Short mmCIF file of C-alpha atoms in Angstrom, two decimals:
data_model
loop_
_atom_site.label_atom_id
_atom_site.label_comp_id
_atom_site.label_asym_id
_atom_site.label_seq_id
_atom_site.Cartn_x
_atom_site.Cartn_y
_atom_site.Cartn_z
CA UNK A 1 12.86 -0.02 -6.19
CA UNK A 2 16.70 -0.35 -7.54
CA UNK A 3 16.77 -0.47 -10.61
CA UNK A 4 20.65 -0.86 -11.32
CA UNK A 5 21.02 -3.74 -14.03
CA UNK A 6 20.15 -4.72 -17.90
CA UNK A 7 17.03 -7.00 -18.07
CA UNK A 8 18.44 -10.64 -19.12
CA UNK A 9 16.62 -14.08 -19.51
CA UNK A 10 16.46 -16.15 -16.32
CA UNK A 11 20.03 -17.36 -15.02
CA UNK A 12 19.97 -21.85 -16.04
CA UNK A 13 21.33 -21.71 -12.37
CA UNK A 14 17.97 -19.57 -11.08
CA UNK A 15 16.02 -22.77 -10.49
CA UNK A 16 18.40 -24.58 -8.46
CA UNK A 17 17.77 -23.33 -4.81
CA UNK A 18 14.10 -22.21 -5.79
CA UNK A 19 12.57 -25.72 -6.52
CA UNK A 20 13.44 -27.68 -3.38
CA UNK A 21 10.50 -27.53 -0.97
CA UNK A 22 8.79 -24.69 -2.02
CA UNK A 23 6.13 -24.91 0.44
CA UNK A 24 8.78 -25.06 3.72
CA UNK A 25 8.12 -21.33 4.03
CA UNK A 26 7.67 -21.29 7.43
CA UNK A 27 10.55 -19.55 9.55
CA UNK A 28 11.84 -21.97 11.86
CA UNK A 29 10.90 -21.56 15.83
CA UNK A 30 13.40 -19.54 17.19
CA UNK A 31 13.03 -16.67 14.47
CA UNK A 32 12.60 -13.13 15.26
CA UNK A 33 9.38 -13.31 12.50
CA UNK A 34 7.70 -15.05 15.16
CA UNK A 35 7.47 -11.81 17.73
CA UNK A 36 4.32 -10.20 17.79
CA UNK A 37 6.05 -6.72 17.65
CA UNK A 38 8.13 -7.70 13.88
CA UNK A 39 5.70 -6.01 11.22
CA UNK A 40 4.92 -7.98 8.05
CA UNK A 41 3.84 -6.18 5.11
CA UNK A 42 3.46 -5.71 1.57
CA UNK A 43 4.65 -2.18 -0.36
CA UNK A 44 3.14 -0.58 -3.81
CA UNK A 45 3.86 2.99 -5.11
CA UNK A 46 1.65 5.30 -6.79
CA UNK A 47 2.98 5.52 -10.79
CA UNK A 48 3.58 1.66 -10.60
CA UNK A 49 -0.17 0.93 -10.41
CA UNK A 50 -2.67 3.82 -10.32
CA UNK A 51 -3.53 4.73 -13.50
CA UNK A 52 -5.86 6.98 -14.22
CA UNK A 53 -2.85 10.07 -15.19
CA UNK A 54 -5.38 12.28 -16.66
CA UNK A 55 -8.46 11.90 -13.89
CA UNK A 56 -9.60 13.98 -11.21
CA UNK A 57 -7.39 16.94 -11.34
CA UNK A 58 -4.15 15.09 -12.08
CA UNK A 59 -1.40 17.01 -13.29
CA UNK A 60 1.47 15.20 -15.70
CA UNK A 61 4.51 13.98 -14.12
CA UNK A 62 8.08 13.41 -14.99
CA UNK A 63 7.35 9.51 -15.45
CA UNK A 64 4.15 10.30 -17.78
CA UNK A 65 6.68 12.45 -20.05
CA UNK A 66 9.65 9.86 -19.70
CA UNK A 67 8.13 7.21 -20.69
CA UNK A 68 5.45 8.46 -23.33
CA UNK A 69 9.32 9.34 -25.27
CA UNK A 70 10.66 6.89 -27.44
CA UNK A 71 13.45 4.24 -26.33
CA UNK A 72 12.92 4.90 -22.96
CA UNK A 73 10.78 1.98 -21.80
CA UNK A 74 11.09 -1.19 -22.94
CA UNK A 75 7.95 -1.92 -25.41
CA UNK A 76 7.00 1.89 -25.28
CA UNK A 77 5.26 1.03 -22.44
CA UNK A 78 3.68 3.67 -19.78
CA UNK A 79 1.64 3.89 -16.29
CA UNK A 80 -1.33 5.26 -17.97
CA UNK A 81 -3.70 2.15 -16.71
CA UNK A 82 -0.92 0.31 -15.00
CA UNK A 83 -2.69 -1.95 -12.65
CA UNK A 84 -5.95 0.16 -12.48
CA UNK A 85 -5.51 0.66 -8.49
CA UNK A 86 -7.38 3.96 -9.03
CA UNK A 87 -10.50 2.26 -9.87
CA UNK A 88 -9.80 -0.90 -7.68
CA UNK A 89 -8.37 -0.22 -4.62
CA UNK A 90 -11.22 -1.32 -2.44
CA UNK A 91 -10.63 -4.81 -3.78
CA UNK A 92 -6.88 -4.21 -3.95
CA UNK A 93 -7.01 -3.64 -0.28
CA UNK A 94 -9.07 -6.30 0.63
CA UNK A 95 -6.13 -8.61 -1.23
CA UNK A 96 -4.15 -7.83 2.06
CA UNK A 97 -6.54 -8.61 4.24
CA UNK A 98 -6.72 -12.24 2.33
CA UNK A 99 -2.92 -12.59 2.52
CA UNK A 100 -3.18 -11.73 6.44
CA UNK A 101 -0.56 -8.69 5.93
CA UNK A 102 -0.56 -6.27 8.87
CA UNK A 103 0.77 -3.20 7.12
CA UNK A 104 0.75 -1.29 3.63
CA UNK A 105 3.41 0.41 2.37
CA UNK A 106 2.12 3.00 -0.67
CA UNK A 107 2.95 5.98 -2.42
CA UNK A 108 1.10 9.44 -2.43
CA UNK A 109 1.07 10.65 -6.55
CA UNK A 110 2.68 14.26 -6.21
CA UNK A 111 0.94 15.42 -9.11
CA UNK A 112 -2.46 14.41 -8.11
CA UNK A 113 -2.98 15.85 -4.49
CA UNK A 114 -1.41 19.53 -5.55
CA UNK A 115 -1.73 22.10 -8.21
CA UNK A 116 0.35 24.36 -10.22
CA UNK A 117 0.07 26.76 -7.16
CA UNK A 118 0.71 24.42 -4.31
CA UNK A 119 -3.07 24.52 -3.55
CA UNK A 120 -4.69 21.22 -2.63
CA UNK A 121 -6.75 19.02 -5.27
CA UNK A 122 -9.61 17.77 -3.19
CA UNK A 123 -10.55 15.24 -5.31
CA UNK A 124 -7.07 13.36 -5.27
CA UNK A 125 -6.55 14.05 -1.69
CA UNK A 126 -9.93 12.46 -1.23
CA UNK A 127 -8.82 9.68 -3.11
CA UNK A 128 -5.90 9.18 -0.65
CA UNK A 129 -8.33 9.78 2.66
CA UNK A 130 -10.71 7.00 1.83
CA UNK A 131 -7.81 4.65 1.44
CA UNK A 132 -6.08 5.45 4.26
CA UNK A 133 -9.58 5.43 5.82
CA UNK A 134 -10.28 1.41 4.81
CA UNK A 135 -6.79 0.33 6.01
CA UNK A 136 -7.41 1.68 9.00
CA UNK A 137 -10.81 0.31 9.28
CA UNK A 138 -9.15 -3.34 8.33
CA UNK A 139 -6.67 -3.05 11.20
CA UNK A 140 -3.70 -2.32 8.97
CA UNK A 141 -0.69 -0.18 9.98
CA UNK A 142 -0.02 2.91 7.53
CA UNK A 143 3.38 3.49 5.72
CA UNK A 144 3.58 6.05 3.51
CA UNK A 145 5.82 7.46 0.84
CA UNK A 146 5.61 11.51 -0.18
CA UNK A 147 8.35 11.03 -3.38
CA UNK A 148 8.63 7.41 -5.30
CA UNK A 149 10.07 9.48 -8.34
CA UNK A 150 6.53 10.92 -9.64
CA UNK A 151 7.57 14.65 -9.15
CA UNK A 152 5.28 16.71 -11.18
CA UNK A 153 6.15 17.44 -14.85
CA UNK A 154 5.71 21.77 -13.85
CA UNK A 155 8.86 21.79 -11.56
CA UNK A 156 10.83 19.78 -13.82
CA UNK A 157 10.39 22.52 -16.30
CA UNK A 158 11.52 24.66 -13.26
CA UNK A 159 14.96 22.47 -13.27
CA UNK A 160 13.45 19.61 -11.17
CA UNK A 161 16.41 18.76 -8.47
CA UNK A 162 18.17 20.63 -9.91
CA UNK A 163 16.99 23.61 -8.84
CA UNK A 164 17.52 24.39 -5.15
CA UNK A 165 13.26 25.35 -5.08
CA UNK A 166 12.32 21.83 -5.60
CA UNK A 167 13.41 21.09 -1.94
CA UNK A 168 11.42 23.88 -0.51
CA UNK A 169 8.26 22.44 -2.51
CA UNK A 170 8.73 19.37 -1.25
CA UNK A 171 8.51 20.87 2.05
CA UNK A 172 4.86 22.36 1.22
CA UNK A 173 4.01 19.23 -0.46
CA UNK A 174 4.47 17.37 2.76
CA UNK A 175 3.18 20.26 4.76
CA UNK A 176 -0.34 19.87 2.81
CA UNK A 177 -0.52 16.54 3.20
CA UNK A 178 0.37 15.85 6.74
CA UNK A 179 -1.94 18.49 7.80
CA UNK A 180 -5.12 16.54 5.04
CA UNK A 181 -3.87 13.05 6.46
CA UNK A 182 -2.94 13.71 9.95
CA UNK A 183 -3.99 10.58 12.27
CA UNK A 184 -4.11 8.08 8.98
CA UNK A 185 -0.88 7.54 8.89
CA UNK A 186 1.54 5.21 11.33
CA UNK A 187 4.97 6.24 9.31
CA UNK A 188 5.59 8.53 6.41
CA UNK A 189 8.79 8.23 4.43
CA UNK A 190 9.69 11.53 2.88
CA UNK A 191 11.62 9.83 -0.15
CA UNK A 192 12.00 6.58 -1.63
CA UNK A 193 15.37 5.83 -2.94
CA UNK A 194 16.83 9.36 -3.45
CA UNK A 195 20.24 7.46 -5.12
CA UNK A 196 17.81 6.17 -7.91
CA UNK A 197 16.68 9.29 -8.56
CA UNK A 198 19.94 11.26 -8.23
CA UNK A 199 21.52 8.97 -9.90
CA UNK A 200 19.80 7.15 -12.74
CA UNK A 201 17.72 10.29 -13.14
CA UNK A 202 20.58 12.66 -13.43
CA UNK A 203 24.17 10.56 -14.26
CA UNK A 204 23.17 7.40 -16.38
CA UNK A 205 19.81 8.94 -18.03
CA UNK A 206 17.65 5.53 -17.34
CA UNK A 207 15.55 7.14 -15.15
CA UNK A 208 12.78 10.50 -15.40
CA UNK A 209 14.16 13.09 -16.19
CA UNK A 210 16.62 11.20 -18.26
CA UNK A 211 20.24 13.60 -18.03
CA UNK A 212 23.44 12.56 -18.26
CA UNK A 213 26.03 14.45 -16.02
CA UNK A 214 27.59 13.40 -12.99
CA UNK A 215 27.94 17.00 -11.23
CA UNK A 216 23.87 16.75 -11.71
CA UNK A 217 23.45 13.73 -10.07
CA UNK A 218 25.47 15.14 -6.82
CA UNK A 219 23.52 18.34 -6.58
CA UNK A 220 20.30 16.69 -7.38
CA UNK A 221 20.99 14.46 -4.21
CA UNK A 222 21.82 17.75 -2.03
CA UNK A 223 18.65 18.86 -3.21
CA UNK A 224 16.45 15.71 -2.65
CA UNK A 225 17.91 15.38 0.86
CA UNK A 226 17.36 19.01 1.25
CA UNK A 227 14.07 18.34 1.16
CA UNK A 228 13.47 15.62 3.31
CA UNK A 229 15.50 17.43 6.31
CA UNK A 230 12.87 20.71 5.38
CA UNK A 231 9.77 18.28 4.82
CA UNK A 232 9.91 16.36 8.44
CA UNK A 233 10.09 19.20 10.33
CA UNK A 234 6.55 20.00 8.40
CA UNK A 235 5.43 16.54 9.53
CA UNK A 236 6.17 16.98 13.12
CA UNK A 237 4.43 20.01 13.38
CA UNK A 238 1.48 18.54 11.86
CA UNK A 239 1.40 15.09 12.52
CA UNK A 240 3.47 14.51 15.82
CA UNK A 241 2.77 11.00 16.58
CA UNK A 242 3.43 9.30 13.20
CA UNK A 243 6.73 8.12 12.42
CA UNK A 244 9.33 10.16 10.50
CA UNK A 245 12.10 8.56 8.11
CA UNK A 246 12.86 8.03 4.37
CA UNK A 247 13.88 5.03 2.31
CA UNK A 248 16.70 4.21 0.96
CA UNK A 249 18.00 1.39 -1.35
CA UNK A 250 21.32 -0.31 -0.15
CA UNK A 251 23.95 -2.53 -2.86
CA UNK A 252 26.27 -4.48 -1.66
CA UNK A 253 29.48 -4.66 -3.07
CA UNK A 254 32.11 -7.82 -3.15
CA UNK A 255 35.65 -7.52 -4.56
CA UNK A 256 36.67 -10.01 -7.97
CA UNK A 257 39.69 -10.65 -5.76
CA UNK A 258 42.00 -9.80 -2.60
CA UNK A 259 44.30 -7.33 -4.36
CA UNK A 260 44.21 -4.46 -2.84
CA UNK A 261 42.78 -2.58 -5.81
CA UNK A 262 39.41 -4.57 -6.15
CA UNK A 263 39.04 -4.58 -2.43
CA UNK A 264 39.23 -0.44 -2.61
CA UNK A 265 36.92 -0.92 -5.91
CA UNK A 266 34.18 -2.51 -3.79
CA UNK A 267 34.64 -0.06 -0.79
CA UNK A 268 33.96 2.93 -3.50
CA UNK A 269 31.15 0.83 -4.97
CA UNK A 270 29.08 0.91 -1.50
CA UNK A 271 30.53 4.75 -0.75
CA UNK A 272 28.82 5.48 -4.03
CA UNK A 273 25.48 3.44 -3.46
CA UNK A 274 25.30 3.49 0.77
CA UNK A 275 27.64 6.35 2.30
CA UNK A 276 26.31 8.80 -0.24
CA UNK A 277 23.30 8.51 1.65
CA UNK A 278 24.00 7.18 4.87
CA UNK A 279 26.85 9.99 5.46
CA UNK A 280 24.97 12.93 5.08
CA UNK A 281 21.69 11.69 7.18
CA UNK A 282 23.51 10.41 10.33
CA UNK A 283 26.86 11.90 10.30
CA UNK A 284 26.06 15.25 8.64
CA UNK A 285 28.30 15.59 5.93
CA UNK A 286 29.32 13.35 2.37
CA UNK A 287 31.96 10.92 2.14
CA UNK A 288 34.91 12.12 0.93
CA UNK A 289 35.64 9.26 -1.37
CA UNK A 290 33.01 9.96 -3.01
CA UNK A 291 34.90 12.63 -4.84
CA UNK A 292 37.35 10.10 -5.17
CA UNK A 293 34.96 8.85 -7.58
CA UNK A 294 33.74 11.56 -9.39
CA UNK A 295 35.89 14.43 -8.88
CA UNK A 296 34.69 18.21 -8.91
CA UNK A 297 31.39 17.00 -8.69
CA UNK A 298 30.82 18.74 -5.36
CA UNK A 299 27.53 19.93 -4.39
CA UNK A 300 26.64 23.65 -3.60
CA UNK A 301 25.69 22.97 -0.01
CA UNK A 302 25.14 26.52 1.74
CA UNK A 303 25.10 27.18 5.53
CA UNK A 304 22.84 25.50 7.56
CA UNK A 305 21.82 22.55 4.71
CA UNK A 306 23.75 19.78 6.49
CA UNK A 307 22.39 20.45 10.01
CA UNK A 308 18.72 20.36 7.92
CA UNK A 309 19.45 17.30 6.60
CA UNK A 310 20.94 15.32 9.25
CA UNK A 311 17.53 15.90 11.38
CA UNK A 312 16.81 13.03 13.50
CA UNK A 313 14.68 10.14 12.42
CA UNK A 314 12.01 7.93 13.84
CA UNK A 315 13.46 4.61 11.63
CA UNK A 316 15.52 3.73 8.44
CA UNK A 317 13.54 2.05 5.59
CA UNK A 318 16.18 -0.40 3.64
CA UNK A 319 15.27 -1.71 0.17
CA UNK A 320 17.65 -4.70 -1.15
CA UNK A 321 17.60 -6.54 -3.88
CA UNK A 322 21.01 -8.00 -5.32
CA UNK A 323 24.85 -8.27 -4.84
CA UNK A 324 27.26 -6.47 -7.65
CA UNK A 325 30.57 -8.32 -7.83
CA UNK A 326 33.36 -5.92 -8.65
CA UNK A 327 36.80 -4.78 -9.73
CA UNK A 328 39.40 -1.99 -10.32
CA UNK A 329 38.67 0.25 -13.27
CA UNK A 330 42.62 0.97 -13.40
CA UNK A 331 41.65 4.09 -12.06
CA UNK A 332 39.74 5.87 -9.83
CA UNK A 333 36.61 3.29 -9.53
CA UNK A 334 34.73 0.36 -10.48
CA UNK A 335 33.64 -2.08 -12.87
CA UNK A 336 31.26 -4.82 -12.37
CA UNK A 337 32.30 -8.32 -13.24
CA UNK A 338 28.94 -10.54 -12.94
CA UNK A 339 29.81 -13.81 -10.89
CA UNK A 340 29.33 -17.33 -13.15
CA UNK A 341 27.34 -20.67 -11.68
CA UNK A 342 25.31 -18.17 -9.49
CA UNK A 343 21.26 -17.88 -8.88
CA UNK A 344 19.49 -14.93 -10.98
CA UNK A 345 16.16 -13.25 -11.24
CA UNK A 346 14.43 -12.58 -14.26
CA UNK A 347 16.33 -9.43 -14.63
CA UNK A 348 19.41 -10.91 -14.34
CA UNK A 349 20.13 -9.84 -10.06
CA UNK A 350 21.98 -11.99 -8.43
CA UNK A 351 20.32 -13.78 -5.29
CA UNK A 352 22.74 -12.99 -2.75
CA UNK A 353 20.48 -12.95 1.19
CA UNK A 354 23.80 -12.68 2.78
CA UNK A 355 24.13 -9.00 1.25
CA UNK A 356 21.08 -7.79 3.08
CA UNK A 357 22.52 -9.16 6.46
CA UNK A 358 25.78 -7.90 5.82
CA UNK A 359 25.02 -4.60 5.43
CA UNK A 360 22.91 -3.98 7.82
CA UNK A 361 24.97 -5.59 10.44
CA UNK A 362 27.64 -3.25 9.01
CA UNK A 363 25.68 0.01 9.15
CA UNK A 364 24.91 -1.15 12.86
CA UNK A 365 28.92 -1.11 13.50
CA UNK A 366 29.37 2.04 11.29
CA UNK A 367 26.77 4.64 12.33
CA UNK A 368 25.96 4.92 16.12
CA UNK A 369 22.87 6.58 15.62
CA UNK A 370 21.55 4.15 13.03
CA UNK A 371 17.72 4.68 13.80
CA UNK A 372 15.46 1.69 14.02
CA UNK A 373 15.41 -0.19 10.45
CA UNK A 374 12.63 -1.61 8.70
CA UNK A 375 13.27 -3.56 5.22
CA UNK A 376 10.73 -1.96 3.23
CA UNK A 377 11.34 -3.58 -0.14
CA UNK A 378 12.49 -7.34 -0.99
CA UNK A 379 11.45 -9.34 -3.55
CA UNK A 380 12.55 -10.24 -6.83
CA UNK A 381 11.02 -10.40 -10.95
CA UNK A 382 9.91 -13.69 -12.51
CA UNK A 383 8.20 -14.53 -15.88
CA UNK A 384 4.83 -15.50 -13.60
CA UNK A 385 2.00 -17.20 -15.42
CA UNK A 386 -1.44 -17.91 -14.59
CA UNK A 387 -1.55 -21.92 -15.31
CA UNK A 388 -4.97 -23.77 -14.62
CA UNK A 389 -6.14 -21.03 -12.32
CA UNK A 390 -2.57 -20.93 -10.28
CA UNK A 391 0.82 -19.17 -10.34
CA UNK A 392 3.36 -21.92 -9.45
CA UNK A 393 6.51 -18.58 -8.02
CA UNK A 394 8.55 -21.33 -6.37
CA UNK A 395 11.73 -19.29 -6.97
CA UNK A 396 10.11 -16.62 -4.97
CA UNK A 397 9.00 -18.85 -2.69
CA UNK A 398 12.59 -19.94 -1.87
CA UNK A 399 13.89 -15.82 -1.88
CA UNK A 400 11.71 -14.30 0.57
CA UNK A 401 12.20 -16.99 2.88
CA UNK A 402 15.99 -16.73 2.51
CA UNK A 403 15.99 -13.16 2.85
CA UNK A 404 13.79 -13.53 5.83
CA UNK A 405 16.34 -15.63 7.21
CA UNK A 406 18.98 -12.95 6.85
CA UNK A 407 17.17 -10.31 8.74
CA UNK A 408 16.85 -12.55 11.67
CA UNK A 409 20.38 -13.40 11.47
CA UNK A 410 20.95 -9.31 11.38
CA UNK A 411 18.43 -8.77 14.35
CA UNK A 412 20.25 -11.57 16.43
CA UNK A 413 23.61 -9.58 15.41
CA UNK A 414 22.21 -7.06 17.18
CA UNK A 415 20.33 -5.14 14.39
CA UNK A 416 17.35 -3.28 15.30
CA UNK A 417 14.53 -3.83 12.83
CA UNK A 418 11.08 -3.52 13.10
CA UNK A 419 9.78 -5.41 10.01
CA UNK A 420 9.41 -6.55 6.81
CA UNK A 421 7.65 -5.50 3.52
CA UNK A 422 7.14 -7.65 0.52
CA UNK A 423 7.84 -5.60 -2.82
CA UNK A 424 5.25 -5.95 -4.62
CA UNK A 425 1.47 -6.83 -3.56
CA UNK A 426 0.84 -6.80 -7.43
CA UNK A 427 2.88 -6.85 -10.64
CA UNK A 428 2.81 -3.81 -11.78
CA UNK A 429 4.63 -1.14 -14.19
CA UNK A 430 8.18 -1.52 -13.06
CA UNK A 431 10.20 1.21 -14.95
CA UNK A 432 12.12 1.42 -17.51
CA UNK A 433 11.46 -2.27 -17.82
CA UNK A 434 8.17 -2.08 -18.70
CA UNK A 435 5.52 -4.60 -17.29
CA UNK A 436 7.11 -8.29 -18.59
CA UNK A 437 9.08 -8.13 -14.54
CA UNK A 438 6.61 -9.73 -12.16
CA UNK A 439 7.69 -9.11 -9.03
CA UNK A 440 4.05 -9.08 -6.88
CA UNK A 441 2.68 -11.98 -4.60
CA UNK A 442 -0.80 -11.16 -6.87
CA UNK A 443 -0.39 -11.42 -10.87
CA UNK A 444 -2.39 -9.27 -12.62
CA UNK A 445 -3.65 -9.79 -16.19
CA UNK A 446 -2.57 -6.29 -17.85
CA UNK A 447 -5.31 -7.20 -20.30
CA UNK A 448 -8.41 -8.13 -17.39
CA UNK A 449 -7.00 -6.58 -14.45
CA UNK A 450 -7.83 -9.93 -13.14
CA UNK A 451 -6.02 -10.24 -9.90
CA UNK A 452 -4.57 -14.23 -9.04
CA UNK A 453 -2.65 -15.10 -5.79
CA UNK A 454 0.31 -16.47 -6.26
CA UNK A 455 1.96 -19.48 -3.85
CA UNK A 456 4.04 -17.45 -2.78
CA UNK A 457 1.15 -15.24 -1.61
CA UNK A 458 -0.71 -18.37 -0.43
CA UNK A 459 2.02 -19.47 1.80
CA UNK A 460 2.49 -15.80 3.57
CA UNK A 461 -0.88 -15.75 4.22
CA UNK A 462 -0.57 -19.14 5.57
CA UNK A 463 2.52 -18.46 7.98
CA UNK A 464 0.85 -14.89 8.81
CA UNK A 465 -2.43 -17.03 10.59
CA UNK A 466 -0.32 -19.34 12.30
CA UNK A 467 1.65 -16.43 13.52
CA UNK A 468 -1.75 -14.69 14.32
CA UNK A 469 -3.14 -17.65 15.92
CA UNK A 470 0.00 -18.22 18.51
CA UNK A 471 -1.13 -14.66 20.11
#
């Protein structure tokens, strides 16, 4: 998940589009959501609500370290019980057979499958087979995640992405487990968000491993990318029918005027958040502007690492969550200048649907070998509350089905996209922010671990029968 913004109280504007109807959730006839062939899902990851760091074999990651440091989670808050999934996933999964999902998007934990010497840990790859096992058994399609961030603690004493090693490990990582997993899974995703980690790992500090230098960030990205060209040709070897891709998160930029200045400001802002990415998967090399941005930053990219990285891919995963309104720095870049009167999240993201549709319609126009999309985050952080048994999420209610809306408009642009994952099944540990962001369809009592359906999940589940029950 992005995580690109300073947590802020609830917009007075947030409630305004959220609290009329909230029960019209149902798309209207003539939406793609309808087709039998659009997946519907809901997505987790593996630090956000295991637990259990220290059990079975477990090694420490870069997240246990980050945020057992002072001042780098809000509260001093850490995933060390998180949501418990560990010890609950058999009733975890049978949440998504109540909300009628048909897929799961999760997370493998890095650190709990391998040790020190790249040799498997059978008692976390275990862990992993009987899930994967029980989804199966439920009917559920299988979409999983190698790298959401929890890269163990041992190579970031090595240098992390840093270090040019990292990608090659990722390689064996994903060797190991395709070759444990093989037949379990529909689609695995090498990485999730590699900007996040590149960039709020390795620039801004906010994110494990916490540095602070641009020229890092760059190289960091080679690196991560690097090892998702060198990790699916591991997965095709072992696992031939699955699905191969990685997922990226997408921000869309808007320009604080028509000068020609701010318009160039929000071109850089989606070179440094889309093309970054984009560029070197489907066109083989970076954009140049992005040195516009942060010049002599360049990677060390030796021969042979863009062809490696530009491999083909099976689909796209796209995670969106906001709109950044911008301007000119007076220089080189940009500097965001938050919108007034608009709809906000808990955390202060703008609601903006249109952004989602617009961008994908406009990687559609840009890259010619844009590979079939599926959004596999959307949702948004509220201040949920269990109230006489019920958790009244109307805003939420009122953003998935907008956001819905705009991937239907962006498949009847002409948009492939397979389908759609909720982020998150549960409330969980989201970050540096701690656990006060809600952003699950099921609240969970930190405290209990008791488990409540929201109405937003209620209504899903409702549209997901009637969708079920049309054949």
């Amino acid at each position: 998940m992005i995580h690109d913004a300073t947590i802020a109280p609830t917009d007075p504007h947030a409630g305004s589009a959220a609290t009329s109807q909230p029960d019209a959730f149902t798309p209207p006839a003539d939406s793609s959501l309808w087709r039998k062939d659009f997946l519907l899902g809901a997505a987790t990851a593996s630090y956000q609500i295991e637990g259990a760091i220290h059990e079975d074999g477990r090694l420490p990651s870069i997240w246990d370290t980050f945020s057992a440091t002072p001042g780098k989670v809000v509260g001093g808050q850490t995933g060390e019980f998180a949501c418990d999934h560990y010890h609950r996933w058999e009733s975890d999964l049978d949440l998504l057979t109540q909300l009628n999902f048909e897929a799961y998007r999760l997370s493998i934990a890095w650190p709990r499958v391998m040790d020190e010497a790249g040799r498997p840990n059978a008692k976390g790859i275990d862990f992993y087979k009987r899930l994967l096992g029980r989804l199966k058994e439920k009917g559920l399609k299988t979409f999983v995640t190698l790298y959401h961030w929890d890269l163990p603690q041992h190579l970031e004493d090595r240098g992390g992405w840093l270090n040019r090693d990292t990608a090659y490990r990722l390689a064996d990582y994903a060797d190991l487990t395709s070759r444990k997993l093989t037949g379990q899974v529909d689609s695995w995703a090498t990485l999730n968000e590699p900007w996040c980690s590149a960039y709020l790992g390795y620039a801004e500090g906010r994110h494990a491993p916490g540095r602070t230098n641009g020229r890092y960030a760059t190289q960091a990205m080679h690196h991560l990318l690097l090892g998702h060209g060198l990790s699916v040709q591991a997965l095709r070897a072992n696992d031939p029918r699955s699905q191969k891709g990685l997922v990226a998160n997408f921000g869309r930029g808007t320009a604080n005027s028509e000068h020609p200045a701010d318009q160039r400001a929000a071109h850089l802002f989606e070179v440094q958040h889309n093309a970054w990415v984009l560029d070197p998967l489907l066109k083989g090399s970076y954009p140049e502007d992005l040195f516009e941005l942060w010049p002599g930053t360049e990677p060390l990219v030796l021969e042979g690492d863009m062809e490696t990285i530009s491999v083909s891919m099976d689909f796209l995963g796209a995670n969106y969550y906001f709109r950044s309104n911008v301007k000119s720095d007076g220089a080189h870049g940009f500097t965001e200048v938050p919108l007034e009167g608009v709809e906000r999240t808990q955390l202060g993201w703008e609601v903006n649907p249109d952004g989602l549709r617009d961008l994908l319609i406009g990687f559609n126009r840009t890259y010619a070998n844009l590979p079939p999309v599926y959004i596999t985050e959307n949702g948004m952080a509220s201040d949920d509350a269990v109230v006489g048994g019920r958790v009244d999420d109307s805003q939420r209610i009122a953003f998935l089905k907008r956001h819905m809306a705009a991937v239907d408009e962006a498949i009847k642009a002409g948009v492939d996209i397979r389908g759609y994952f909720v982020w998150s099944l549960l409330d969980n540990f989201e970050w540096a922010y701690g656990y006060a962001p809600r952003f699950g369809v099921v609240h969970v009592d930190y405290d209990t671990q008791q488990r409540t359906i929201k109405h937003s999940g209620e209504l899903i589940a409702k549209f997901l029968a009637e969708r079920r029950a049309r054949g």
